[in-house]
GROMACS .gro file of C-alpha atoms in nm:
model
  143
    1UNK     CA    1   4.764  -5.355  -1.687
    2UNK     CA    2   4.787  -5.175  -2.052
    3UNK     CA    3   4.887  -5.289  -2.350
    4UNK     CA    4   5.121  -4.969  -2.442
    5UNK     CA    5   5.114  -4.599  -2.313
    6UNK     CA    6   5.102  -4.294  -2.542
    7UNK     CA    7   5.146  -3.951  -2.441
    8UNK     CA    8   4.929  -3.689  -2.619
    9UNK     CA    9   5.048  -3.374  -2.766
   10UNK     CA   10   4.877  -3.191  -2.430
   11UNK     CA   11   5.169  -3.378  -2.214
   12UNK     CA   12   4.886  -3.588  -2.077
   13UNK     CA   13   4.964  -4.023  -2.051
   14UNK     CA   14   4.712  -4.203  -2.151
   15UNK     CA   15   4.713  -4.635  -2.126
   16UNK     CA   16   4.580  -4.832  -2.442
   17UNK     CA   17   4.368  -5.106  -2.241
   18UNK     CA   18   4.251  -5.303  -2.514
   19UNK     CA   19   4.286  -5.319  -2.922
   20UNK     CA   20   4.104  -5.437  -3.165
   21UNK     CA   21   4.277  -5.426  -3.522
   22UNK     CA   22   4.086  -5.511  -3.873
   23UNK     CA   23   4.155  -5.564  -4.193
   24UNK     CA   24   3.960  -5.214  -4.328
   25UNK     CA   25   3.851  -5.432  -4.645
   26UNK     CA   26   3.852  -5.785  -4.574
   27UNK     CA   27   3.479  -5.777  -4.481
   28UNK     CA   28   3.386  -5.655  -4.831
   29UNK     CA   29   3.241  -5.901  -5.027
   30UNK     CA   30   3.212  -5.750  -5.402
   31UNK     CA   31   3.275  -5.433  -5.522
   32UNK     CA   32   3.585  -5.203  -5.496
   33UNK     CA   33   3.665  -4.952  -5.203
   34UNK     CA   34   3.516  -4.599  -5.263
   35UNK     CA   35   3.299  -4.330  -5.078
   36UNK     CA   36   2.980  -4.483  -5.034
   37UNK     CA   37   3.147  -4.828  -4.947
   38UNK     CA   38   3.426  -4.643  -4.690
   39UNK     CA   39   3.105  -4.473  -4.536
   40UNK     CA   40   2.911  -4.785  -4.473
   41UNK     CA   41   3.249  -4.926  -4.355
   42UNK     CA   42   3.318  -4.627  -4.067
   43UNK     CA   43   2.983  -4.663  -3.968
   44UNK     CA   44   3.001  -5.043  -3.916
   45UNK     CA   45   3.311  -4.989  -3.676
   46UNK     CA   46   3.186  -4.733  -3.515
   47UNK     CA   47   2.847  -4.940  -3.420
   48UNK     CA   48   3.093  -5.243  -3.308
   49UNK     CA   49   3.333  -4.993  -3.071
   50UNK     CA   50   2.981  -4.907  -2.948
   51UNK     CA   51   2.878  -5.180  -2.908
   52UNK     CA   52   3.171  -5.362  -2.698
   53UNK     CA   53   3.244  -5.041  -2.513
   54UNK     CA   54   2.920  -4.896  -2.435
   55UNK     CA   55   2.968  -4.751  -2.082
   56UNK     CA   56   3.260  -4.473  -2.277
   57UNK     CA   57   3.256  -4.209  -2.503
   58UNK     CA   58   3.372  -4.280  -2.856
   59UNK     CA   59   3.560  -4.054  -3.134
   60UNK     CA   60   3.641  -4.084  -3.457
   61UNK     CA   61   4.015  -3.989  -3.588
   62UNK     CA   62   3.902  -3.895  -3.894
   63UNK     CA   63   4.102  -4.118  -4.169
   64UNK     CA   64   4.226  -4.013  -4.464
   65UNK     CA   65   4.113  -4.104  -4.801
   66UNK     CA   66   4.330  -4.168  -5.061
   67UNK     CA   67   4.207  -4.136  -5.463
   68UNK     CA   68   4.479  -4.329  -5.686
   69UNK     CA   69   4.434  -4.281  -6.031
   70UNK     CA   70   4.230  -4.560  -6.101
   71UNK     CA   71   3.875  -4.590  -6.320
   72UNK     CA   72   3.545  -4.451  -6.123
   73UNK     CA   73   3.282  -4.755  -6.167
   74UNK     CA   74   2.915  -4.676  -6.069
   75UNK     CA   75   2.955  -4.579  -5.730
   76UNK     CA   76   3.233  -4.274  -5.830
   77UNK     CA   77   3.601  -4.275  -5.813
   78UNK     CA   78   3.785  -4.519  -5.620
   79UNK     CA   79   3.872  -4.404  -5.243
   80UNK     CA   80   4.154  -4.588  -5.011
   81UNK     CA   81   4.148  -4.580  -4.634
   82UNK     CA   82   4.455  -4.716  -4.469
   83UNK     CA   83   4.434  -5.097  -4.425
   84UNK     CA   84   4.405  -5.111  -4.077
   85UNK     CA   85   4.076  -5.028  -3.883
   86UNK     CA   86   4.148  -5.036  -3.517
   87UNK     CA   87   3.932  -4.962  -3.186
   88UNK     CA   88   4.121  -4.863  -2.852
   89UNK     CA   89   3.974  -4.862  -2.520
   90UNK     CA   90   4.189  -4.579  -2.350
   91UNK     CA   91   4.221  -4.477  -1.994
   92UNK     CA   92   4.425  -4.196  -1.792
   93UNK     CA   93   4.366  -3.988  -1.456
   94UNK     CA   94   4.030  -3.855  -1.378
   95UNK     CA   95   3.957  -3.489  -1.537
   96UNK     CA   96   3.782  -3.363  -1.259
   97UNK     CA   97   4.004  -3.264  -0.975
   98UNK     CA   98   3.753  -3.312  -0.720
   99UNK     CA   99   3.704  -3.703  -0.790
  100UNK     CA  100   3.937  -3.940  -0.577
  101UNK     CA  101   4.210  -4.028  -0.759
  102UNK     CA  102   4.235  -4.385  -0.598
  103UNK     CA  103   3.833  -4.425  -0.725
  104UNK     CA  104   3.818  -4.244  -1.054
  105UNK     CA  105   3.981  -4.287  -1.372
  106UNK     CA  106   3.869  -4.145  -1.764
  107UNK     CA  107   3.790  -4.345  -2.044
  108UNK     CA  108   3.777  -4.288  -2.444
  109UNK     CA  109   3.723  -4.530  -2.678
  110UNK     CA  110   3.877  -4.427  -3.019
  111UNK     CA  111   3.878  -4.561  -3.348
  112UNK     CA  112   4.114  -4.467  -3.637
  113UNK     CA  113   4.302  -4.664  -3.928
  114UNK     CA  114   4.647  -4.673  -4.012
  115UNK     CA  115   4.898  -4.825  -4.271
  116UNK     CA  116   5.049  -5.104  -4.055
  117UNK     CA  117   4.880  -5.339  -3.796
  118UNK     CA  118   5.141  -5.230  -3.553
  119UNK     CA  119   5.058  -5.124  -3.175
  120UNK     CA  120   5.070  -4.776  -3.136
  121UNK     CA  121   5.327  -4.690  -2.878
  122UNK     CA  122   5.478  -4.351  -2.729
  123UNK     CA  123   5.706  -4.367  -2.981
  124UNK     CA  124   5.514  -4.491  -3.242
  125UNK     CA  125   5.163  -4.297  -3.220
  126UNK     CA  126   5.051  -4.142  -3.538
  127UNK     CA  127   5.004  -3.752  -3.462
  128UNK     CA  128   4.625  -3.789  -3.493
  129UNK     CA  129   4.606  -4.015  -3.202
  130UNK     CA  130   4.854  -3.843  -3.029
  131UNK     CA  131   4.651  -3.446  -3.090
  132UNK     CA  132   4.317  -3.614  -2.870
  133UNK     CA  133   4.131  -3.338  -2.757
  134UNK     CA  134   4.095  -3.580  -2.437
  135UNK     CA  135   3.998  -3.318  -2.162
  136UNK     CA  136   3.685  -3.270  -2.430
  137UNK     CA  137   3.593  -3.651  -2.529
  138UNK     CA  138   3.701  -3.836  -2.211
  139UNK     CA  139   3.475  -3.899  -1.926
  140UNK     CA  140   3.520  -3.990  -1.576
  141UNK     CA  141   3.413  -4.339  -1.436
  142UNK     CA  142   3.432  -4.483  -1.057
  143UNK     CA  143   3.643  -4.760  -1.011
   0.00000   0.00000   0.00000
């Protein structure tokens, strides 16, 4: 059973089987958000999608960065993400056409941040999630 269902821009449902939503700073111990730091951060979420989904592909929504007006300390200017990290484990039909639909499903995990910790539904999905290339990242599994 899924959490929610979205359907993507390319008319195609897809389920959201499991979430996983973070703070995007509360891990950081000193310092102040910027490039280097936001970096290090992506790359840290990305390793732990990896990690606890390693039998699907994984993709990146690429966030955006926000620069406020704000003094650059050593490490440059000062970059926002949106304060929620999340990692989905998605699933929908099989791509190919030639796989048993009763034995084959496709699987993406994503990752992406937005502004509120709030489960992305079809009504709800930011357009980024929603404009997933997933004929191109998914992958068929058997059941």
């Amino acid at each position: 059973m899924s959490l929610t269902g979205v359907v993507l821009s390319s008319g195609r449902p897809v389920d959201l089987c499991e979430l996983r939503l973070t703070s995007t700073y509360g891990a950081i111990p000193e310092g102040y958000p910027c490039r280097p730091v936001n970096d290090l951060r992506i790359k840290d979420l990305l390793a732990t999608a990896e990690r606890a989904f390693p039998l699907s592909p994984l993709h990146l929504v690429p966030p955006s960065r926000e620069l406020p007006d704000q003094y650059a300390g050593a490490l440059g200017p000062v970059e926002l993400l949106p304060p929620v990290a999340c990692v989905g484990a998605f699933r929908s039909t099989a791509l190919d056409p030639a796989h048993d639909p009763d034995l084959y499903r496709s699987a993406l995990t994503v990752v992406w941040f937005q502004p509120t910790p709030q489960i992305p539904t079809d009504c709800a999905a930011e357009t980024p999630l929603r404009e997933l290339p997933w004929e191109q990242l998914a992958q068929d599994y058997e059941l």
